mmCIF file of C-alpha atoms in Angstrom:
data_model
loop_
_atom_site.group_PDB
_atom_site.id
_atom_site.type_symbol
_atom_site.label_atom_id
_atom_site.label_comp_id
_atom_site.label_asym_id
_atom_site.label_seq_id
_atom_site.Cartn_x
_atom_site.Cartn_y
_atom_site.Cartn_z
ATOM 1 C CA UNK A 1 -4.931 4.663 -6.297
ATOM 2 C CA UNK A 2 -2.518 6.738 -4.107
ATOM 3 C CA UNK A 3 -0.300 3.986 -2.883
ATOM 4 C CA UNK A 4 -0.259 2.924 -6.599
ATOM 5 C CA UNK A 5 0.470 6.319 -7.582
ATOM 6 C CA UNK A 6 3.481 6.391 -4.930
ATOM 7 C CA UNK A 7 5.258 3.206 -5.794
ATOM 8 C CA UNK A 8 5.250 4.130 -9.542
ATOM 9 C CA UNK A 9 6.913 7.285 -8.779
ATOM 10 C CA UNK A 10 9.280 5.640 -6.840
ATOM 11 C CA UNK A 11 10.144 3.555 -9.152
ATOM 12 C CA UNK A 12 10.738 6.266 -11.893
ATOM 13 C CA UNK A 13 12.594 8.387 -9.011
ATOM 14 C CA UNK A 14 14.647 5.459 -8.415
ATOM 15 C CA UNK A 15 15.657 5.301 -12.090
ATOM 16 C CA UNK A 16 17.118 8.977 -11.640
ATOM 17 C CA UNK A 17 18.621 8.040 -8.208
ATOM 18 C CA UNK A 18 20.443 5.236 -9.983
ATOM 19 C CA UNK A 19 22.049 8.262 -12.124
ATOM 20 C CA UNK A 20 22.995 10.530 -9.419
ATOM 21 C CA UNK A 21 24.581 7.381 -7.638
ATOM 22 C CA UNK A 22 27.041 6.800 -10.495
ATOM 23 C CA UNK A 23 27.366 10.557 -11.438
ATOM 24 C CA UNK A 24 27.453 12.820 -8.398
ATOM 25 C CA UNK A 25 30.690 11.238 -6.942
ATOM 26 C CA UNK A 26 32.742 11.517 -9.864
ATOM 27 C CA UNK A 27 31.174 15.093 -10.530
ATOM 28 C CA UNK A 28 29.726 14.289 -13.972
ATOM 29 C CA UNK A 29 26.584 16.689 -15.256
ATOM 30 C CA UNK A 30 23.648 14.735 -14.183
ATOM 31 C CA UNK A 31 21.638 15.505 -17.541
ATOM 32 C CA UNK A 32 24.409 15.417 -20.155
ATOM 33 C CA UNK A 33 25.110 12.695 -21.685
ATOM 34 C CA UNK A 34 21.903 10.912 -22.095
ATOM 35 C CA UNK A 35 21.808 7.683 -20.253
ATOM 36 C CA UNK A 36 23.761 4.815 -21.957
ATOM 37 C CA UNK A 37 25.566 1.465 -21.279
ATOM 38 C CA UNK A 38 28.834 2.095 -19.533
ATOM 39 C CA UNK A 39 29.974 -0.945 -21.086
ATOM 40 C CA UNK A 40 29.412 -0.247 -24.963
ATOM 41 C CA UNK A 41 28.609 3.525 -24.361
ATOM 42 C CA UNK A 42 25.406 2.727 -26.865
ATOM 43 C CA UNK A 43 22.681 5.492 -25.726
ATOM 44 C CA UNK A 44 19.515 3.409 -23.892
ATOM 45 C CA UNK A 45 16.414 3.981 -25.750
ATOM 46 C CA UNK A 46 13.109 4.441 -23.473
ATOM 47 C CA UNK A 47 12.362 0.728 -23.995
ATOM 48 C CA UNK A 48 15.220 -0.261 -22.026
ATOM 49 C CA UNK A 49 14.741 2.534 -19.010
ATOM 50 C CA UNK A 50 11.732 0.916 -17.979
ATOM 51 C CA UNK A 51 12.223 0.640 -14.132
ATOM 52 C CA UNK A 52 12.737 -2.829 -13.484
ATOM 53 C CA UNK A 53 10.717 -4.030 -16.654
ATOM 54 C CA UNK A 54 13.548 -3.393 -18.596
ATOM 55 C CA UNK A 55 16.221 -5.117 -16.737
ATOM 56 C CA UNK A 56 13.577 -8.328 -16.070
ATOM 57 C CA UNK A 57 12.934 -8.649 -20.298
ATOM 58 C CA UNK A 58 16.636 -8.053 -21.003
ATOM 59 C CA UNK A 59 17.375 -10.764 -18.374
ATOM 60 C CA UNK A 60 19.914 -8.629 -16.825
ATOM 61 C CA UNK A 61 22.068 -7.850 -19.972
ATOM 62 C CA UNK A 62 22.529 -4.962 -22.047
ATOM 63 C CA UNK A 63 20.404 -5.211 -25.541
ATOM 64 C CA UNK A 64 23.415 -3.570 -27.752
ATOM 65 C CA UNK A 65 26.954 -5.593 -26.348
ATOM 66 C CA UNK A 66 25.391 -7.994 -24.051
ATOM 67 C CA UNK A 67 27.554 -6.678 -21.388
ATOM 68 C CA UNK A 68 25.906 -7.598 -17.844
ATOM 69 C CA UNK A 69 23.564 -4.812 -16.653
ATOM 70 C CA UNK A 70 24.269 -4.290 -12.451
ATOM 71 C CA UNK A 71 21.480 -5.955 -10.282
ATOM 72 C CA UNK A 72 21.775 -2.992 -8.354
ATOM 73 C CA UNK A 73 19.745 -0.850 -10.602
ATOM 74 C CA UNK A 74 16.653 -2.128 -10.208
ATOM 75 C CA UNK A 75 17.469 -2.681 -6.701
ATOM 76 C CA UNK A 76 17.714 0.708 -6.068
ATOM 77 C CA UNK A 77 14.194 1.244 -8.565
ATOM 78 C CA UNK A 78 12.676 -1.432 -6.620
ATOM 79 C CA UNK A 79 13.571 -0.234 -2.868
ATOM 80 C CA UNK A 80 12.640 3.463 -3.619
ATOM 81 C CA UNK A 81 9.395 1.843 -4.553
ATOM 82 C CA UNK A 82 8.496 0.208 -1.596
ATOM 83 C CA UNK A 83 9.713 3.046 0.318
ATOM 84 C CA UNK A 84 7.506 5.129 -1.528
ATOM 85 C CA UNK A 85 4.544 2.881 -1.228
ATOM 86 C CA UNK A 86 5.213 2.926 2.465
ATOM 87 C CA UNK A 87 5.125 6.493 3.217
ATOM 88 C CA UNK A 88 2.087 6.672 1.088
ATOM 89 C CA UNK A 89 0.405 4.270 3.976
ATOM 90 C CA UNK A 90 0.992 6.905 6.419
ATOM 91 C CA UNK A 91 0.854 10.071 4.727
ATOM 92 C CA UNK A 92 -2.478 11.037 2.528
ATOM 93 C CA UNK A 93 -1.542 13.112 -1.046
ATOM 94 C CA UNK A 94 -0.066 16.555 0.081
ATOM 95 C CA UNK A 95 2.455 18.300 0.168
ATOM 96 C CA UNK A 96 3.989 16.923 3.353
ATOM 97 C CA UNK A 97 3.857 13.185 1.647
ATOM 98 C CA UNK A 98 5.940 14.745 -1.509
ATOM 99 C CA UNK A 99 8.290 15.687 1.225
ATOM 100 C CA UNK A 100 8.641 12.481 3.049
ATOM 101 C CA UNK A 101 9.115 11.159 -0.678
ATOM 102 C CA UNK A 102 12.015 13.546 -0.860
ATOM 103 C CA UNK A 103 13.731 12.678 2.327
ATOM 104 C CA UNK A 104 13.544 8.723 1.099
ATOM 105 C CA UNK A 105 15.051 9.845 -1.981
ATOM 106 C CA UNK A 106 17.917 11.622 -0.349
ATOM 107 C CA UNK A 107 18.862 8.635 2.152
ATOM 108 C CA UNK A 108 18.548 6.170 -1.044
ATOM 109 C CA UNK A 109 21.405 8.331 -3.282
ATOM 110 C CA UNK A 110 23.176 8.781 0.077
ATOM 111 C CA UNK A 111 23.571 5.061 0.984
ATOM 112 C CA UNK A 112 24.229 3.480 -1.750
ATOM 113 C CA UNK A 113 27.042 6.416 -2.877
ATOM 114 C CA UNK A 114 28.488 5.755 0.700
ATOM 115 C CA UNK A 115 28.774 1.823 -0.271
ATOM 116 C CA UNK A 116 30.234 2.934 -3.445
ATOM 117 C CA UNK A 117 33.311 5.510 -2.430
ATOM 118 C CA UNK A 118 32.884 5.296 1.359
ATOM 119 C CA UNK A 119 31.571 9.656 0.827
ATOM 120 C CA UNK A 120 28.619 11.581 1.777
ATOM 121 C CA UNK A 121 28.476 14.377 -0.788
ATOM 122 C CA UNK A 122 27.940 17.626 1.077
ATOM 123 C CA UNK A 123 25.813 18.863 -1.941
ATOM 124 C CA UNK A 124 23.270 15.528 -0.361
ATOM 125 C CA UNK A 125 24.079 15.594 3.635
ATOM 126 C CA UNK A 126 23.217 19.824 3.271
ATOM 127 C CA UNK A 127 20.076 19.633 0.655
ATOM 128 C CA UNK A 128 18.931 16.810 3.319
ATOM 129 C CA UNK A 129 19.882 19.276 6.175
ATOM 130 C CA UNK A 130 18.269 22.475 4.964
ATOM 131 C CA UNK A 131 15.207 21.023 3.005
ATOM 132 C CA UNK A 132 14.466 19.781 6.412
ATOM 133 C CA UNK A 133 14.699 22.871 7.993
ATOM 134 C CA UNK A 134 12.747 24.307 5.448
ATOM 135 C CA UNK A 135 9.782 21.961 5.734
ATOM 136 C CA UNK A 136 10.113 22.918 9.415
ATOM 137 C CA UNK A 137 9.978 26.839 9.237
ATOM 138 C CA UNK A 138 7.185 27.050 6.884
ATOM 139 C CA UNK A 139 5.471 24.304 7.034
ATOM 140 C CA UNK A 140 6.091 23.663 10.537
ATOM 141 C CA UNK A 141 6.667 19.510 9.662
ATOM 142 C CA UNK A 142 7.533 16.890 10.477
ATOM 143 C CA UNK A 143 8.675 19.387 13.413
ATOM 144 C CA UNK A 144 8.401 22.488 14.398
ATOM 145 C CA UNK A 145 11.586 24.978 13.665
ATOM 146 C CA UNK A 146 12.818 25.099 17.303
ATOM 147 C CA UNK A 147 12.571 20.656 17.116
ATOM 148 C CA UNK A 148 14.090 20.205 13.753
ATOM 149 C CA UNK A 149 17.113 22.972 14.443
ATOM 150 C CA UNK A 150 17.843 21.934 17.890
ATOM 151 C CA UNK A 151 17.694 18.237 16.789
ATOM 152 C CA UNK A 152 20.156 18.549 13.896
ATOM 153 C CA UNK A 153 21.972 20.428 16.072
ATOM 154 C CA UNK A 154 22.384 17.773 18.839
ATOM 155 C CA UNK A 155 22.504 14.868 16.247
ATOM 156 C CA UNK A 156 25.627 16.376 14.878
ATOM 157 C CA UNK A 157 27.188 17.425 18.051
ATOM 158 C CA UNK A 158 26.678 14.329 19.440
ATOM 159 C CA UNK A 159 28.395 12.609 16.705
ATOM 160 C CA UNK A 160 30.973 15.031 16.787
ATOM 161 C CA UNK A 161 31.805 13.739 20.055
ATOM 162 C CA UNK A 162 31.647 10.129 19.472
ATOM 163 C CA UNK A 163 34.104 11.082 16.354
ATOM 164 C CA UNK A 164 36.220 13.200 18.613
ATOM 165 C CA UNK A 165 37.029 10.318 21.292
ATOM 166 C CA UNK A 166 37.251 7.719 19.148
ATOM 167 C CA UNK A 167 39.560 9.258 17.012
ATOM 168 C CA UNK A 168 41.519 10.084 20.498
ATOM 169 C CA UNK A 169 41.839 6.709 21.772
ATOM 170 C CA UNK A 170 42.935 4.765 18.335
ATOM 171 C CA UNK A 171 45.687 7.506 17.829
ATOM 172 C CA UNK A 172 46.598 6.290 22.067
ATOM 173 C CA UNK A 173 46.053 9.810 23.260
ATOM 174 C CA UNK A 174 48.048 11.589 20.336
ATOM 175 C CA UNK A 175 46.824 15.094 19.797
ATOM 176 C CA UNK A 176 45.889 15.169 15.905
ATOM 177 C CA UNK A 177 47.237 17.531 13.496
ATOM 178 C CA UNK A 178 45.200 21.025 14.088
ATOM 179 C CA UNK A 179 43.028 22.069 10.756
ATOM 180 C CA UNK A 180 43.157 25.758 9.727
ATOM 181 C CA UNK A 181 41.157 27.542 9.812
ATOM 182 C CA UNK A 182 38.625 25.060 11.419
ATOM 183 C CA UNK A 183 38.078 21.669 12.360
ATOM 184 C CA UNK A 184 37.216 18.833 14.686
ATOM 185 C CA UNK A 185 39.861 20.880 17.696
ATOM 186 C CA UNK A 186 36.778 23.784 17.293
ATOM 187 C CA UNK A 187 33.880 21.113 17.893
ATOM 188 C CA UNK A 188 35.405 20.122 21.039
ATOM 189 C CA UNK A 189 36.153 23.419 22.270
ATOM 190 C CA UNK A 190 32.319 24.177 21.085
ATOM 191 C CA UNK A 191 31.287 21.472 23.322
ATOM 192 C CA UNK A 192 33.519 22.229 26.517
ATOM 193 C CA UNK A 193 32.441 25.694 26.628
ATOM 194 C CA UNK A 194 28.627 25.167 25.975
ATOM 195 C CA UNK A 195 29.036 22.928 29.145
ATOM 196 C CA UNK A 196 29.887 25.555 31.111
ATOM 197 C CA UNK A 197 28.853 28.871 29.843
ATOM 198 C CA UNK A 198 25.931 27.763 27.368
ATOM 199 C CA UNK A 199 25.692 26.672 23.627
ATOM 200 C CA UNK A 200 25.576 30.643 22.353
ATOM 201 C CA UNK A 201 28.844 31.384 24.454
ATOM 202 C CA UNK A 202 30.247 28.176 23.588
ATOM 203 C CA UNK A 203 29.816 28.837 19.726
ATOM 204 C CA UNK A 204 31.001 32.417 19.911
ATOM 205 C CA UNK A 205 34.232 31.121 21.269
ATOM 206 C CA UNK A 206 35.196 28.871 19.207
ATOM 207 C CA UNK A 207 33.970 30.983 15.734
ATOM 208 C CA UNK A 208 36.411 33.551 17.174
ATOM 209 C CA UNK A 209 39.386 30.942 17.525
ATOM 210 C CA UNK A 210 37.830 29.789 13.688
ATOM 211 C CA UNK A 211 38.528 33.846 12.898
ATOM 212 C CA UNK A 212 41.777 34.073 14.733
ATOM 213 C CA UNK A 213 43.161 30.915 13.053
ATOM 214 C CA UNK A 214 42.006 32.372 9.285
ATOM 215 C CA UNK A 215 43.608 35.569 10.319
ATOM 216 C CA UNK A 216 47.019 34.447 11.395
ATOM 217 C CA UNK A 217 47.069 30.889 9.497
ATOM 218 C CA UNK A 218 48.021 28.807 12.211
ATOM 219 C CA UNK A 219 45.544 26.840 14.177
ATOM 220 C CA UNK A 220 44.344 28.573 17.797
ATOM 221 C CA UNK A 221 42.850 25.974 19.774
ATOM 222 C CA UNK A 222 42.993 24.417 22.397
ATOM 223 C CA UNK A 223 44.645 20.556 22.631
ATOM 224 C CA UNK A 224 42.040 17.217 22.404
ATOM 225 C CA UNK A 225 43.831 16.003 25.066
ATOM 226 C CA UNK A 226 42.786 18.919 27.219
ATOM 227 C CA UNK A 227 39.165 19.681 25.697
ATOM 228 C CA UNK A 228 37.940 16.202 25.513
ATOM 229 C CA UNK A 229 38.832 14.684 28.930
ATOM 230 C CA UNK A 230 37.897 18.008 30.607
ATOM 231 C CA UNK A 231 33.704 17.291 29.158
ATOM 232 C CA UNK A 232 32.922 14.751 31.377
ATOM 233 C CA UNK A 233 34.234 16.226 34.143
ATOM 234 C CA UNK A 234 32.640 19.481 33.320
ATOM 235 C CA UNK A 235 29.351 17.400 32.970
ATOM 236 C CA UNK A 236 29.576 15.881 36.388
ATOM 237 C CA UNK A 237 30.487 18.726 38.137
ATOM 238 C CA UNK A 238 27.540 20.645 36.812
ATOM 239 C CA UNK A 239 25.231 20.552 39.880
ATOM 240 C CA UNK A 240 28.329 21.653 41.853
ATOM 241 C CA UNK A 241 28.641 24.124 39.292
ATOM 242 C CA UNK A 242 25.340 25.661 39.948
ATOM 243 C CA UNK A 243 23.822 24.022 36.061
ATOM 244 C CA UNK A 244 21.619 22.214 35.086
ATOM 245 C CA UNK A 245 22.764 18.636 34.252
ATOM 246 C CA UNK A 246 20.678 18.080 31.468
ATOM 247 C CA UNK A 247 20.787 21.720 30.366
ATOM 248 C CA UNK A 248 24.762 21.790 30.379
ATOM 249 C CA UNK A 249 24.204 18.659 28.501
ATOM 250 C CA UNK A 250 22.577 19.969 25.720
ATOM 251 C CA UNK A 251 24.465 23.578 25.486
ATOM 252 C CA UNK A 252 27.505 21.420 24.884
ATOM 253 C CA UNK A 253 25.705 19.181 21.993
ATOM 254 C CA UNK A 254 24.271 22.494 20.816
ATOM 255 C CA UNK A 255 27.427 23.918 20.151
ATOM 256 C CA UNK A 256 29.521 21.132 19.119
ATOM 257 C CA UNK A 257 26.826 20.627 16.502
ATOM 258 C CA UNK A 258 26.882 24.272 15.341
ATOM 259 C CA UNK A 259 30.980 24.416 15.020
ATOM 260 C CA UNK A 260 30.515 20.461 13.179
ATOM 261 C CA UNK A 261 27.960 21.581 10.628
ATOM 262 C CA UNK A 262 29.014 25.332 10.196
ATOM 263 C CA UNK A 263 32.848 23.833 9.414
ATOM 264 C CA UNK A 264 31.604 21.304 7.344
ATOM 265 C CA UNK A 265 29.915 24.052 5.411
ATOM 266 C CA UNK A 266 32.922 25.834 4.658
ATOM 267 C CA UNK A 267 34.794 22.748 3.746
ATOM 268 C CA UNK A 268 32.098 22.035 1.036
ATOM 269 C CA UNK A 269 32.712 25.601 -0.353
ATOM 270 C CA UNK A 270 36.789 25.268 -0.079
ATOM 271 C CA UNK A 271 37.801 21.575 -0.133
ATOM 272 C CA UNK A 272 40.853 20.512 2.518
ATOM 273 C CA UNK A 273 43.910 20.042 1.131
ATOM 274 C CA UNK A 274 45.196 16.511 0.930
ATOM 275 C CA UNK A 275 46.957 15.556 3.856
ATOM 276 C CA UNK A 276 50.503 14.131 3.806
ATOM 277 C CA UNK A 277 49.909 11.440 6.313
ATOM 278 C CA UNK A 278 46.472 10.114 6.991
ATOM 279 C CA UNK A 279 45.590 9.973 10.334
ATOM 280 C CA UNK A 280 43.503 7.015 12.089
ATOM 281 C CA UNK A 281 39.761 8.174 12.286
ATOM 282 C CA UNK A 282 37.000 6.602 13.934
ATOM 283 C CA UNK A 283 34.234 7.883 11.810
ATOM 284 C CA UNK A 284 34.162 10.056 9.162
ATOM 285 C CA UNK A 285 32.848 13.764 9.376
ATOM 286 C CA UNK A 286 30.427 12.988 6.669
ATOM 287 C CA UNK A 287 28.553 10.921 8.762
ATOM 288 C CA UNK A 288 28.147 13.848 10.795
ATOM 289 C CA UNK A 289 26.375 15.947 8.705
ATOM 290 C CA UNK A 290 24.063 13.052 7.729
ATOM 291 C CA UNK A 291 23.483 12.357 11.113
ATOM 292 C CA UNK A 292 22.671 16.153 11.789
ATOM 293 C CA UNK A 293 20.507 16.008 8.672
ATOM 294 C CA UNK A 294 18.517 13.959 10.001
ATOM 295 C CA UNK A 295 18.240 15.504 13.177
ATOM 296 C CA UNK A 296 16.368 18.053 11.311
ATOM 297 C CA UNK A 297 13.557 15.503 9.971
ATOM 298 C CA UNK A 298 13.415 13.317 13.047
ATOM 299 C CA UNK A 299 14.724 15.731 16.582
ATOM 300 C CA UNK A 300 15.991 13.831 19.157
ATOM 301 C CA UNK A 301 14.413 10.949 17.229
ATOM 302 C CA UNK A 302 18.244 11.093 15.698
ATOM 303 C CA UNK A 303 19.699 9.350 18.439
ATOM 304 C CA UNK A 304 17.373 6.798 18.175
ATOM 305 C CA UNK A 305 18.537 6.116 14.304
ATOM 306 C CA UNK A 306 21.973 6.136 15.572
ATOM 307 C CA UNK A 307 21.149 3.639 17.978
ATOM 308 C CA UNK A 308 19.666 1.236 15.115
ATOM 309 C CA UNK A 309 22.750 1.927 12.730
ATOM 310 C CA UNK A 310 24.844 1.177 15.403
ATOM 311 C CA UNK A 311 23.295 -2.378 16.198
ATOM 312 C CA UNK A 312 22.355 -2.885 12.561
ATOM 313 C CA UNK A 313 26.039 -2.213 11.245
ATOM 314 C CA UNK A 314 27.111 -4.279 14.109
ATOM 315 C CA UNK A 315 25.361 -7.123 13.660
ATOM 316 C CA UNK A 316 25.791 -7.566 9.641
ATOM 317 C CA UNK A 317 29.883 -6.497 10.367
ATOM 318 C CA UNK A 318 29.940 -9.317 12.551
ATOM 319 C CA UNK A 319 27.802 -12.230 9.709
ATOM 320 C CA UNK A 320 30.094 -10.844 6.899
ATOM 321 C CA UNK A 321 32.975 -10.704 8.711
ATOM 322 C CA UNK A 322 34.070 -6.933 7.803
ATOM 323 C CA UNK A 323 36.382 -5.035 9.319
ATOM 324 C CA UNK A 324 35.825 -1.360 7.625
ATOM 325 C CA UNK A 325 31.993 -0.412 6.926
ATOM 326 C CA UNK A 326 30.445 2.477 5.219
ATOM 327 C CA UNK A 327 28.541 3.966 8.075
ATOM 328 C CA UNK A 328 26.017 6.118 6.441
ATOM 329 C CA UNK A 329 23.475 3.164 4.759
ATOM 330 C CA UNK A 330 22.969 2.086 8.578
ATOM 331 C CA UNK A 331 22.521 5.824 9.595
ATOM 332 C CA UNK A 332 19.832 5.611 6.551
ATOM 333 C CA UNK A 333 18.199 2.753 7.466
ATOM 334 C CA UNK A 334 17.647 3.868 11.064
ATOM 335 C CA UNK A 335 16.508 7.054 9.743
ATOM 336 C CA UNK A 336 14.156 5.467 7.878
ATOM 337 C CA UNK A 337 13.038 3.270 10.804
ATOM 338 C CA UNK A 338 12.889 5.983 13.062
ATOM 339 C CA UNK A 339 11.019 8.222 11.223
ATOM 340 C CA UNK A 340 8.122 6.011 10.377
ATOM 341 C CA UNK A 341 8.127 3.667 13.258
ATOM 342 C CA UNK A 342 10.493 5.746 16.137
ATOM 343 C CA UNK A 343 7.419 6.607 18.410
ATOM 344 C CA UNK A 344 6.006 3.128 18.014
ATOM 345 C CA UNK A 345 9.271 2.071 19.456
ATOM 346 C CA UNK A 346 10.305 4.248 22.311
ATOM 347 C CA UNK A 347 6.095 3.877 23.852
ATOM 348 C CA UNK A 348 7.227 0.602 23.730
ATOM 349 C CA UNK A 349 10.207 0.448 25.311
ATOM 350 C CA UNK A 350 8.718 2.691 28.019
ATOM 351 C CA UNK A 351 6.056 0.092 28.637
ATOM 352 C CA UNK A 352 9.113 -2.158 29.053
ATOM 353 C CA UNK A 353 10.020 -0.477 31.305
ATOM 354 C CA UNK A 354 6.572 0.059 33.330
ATOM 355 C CA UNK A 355 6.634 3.772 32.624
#
C-alpha cells in the first residue's frame, strides 16, 4: 500500500509542480487564478485535473476550445510519480520519506523551469538549500549538520571555481567587469585566501572587501587574473607551505562556497541591475546554488552528481547536436542518481579499482 500511496501523491504533487513551472518564473500568485486553459482561458473543472487521466480521455486536447493540451504535463505528473514510487522502495512511511518526497519535488520544478527560461529561481535553489539543512540539524538526515553544511559548502565553491575559470578563458584572459557590492571577484578571493590562511580567514576577508565595496560603491577586489592563476599555485605549494594539501583544499572550497551562496543570497533580496553589455559566461551562478543545494542533501556526494550532469549533458549535447544547454536538469538528474544510488556507485568503482 505505501508505494501505492507514494506514486499517487506524486502524481497529484506533480499536478501542482506543473503550476509552479508555468507560474513561478513569470512571478504570477501560485493560487490565484484557478487553474484554466491558457489557450481559451476557460477555468478546468476537477474532471479535467485528473493527473494524467485527464489528459489520456481528452486525448491531449482541451475539452472547451480544443486547443492542444502540452504533453509535458503529464510528463511532469507521470515522472514525479515514479520518482515518488522510487523513494518509497527505499524509505519506509516517516517523516524522512516525506522529505526525500520534497527534495524530488524541488529538482522536478527546478529542471523543467531551467529548460523553460534557462533560470534557477533563488526562492527554489535556497528552499532546496535550507530545507536541507534543516532536515540535517534536527533531524540529523540524510546527514548530519557538519556533512550537509560542509557539503553545500564545497559543492558551491567548487562550482564557483569551475564558473570562475571558465568564464576567464572564453573572455581570453579579460578581467570581467567587478560587481558591487559583491560578486564572482569575492568567490575567488574567498578561495585564494582559504588556501592559505583557512576557510574562516578566507571568508572574513573577502565579507570585509563585500563591506568596503557597499561602503564606498566601487568594487575592492582583487583582479581574476591575479586570484585565479595564483590557486593552483597556492595549492601546490601547500606542503612547502607547511598545509595540509587536502586541508588547504577544502578551506579554499569552504570559502569560495560561503562568499558564492552568501552573495547569491543578497542578490535574491536586491536583484542586479541589467548590465549594458553581456559578458561571455561559462555557467550560470544559478547553477551554483543548485549545486550547493544539493550539497546539503547529498555531502561530497555533490561532486559525484556533477560528475553525472557533466557526462549526461555531454553526451545528449553531442546526439542533439546543441550548442547552449540548460545545465540544471543534468545537475537534477545526477542528484537524483546520486542520492539514491551514489554509494552503490563509488563501492563500485573502488572495487574497480581493487580497493
Amino acid at each position: 500500500m505505501w508505494p501505492l500511496f507514494a506514486s499517487l501523491l506524486g502524481l497529484v504533487i506533480g499536478s501542482f509542480l506543473n503550476v509552479v513551472i508555468h507560474r513561478l518564473p513569470k512571478r504570477e500568485s501560485l493560487a490565484y487564478p484557478p487553474s484554466h486553459c491558457p489557450a481559451c482561458s476557460h477555468r478546468l473543472s476537477p474532471w479535467d485535473l485528473v493527473p494524467v487521466l485527464s489528459y489520456l480521455a481528452l486525448r491531449g486536447r482541451c475539452r472547451y476550445c480544443g486547443s492542444p493540451i502540452n504533453p509535458r504535463y503529464p510528463l511532469v505528473e507521470g515522472l514525479t510519480g515514479l520518482l515518488f514510487l522510487l523513494a518509497a522502495l527505499f524509505y519506509p512511511p516517516s517523516l524522512e520519506a516525506f522529505l526525500v518526497f520534497a527534495f524530488l519535488a524541488f529538482l522536478v520544478a527546478l529542471a523543467f523551469i531551467d529548460l523553460d527560461t534557462y533560470e534557477l529561481p533563488d526562492a527554489l535553489t535556497y528552499g532546496l538549500l535550507f530545507l536541507g539543512l534543516a532536515a540535517s540539524y534536527f533531524l540529523s538526515f540524510p546527514l548530519s549538520f557538519r556533512e550537509s553544511l560542509d557539503g553545500a559548502l564545497m559543492a558551491a565553491g567548487g562550482l564557483g571555481l569551475v564558473a570562475g575559470y571558465g568564464g576567464l578563458f572564453l573572455r581570453r584572459f579579460r578581467e570581467a567587469r567587478p560587481e558591487v557590492p559583491v560578486g564572482p571577484h569575492q568567490v575567488h578571493m574567498a578561495a585564494l585566501f582559504g588556501a592559505l590562511l583557512g576557510p574562516g580567514v578566507g571568508m572574513a576577508l573577502a565579507f570585509l572587501t563585500w563591506a568596503l565595496s557597499a561602503r564606498t560603491g566601487r568594487p575592492v577586489v582583487l583582479p581574476d587574473r591575479l586570484t585565479l592563476p595564483l590557486l593552483p599555485v597556492a595549492l601546490l605549494l601547500a606542503p612547502a607551505l607547511g598545509l595540509d594539501p587536502l586541508e588547504s583544499l577544502k578551506g579554499s572550497l569552504l570559502a569560495a562556497g560561503g562568499l558564492a551562496l552568501a552573495g547569491g543570497l543578497y542578490w535574491a533580496f536586491r536583484p542586479a541591475p541589467p548590465e549594458e553589455e553581456e559578458e561571455p559566461v561559462a555557467m550560470g551562478y544559478g547553477d551554483v546554488k543548485l549545486l550547493g543545494a544539493l550539497g546539503a542533501w547529498l555531502g561530497l556526494y555533490a561532486f559525484l552528481a556533477l560528475l553525472l550532469a557533466v557526462f549526461a549533458g555531454a553526451f545528449l549535447g553531442l546526439l542533439f547536436r546543441q550548442r547552449k544547454l540548460p545545465f540544471g536538469p543534468y545537475l537534477a538528474l545526477g542528484g537524483v542518481v546520486a542520492f539514491f544510488f551514489g554509494e552503490a556507485i563509488w563501492g563500485a568503482y573502488l572495487r574497480f579499482l581493487g580497493i
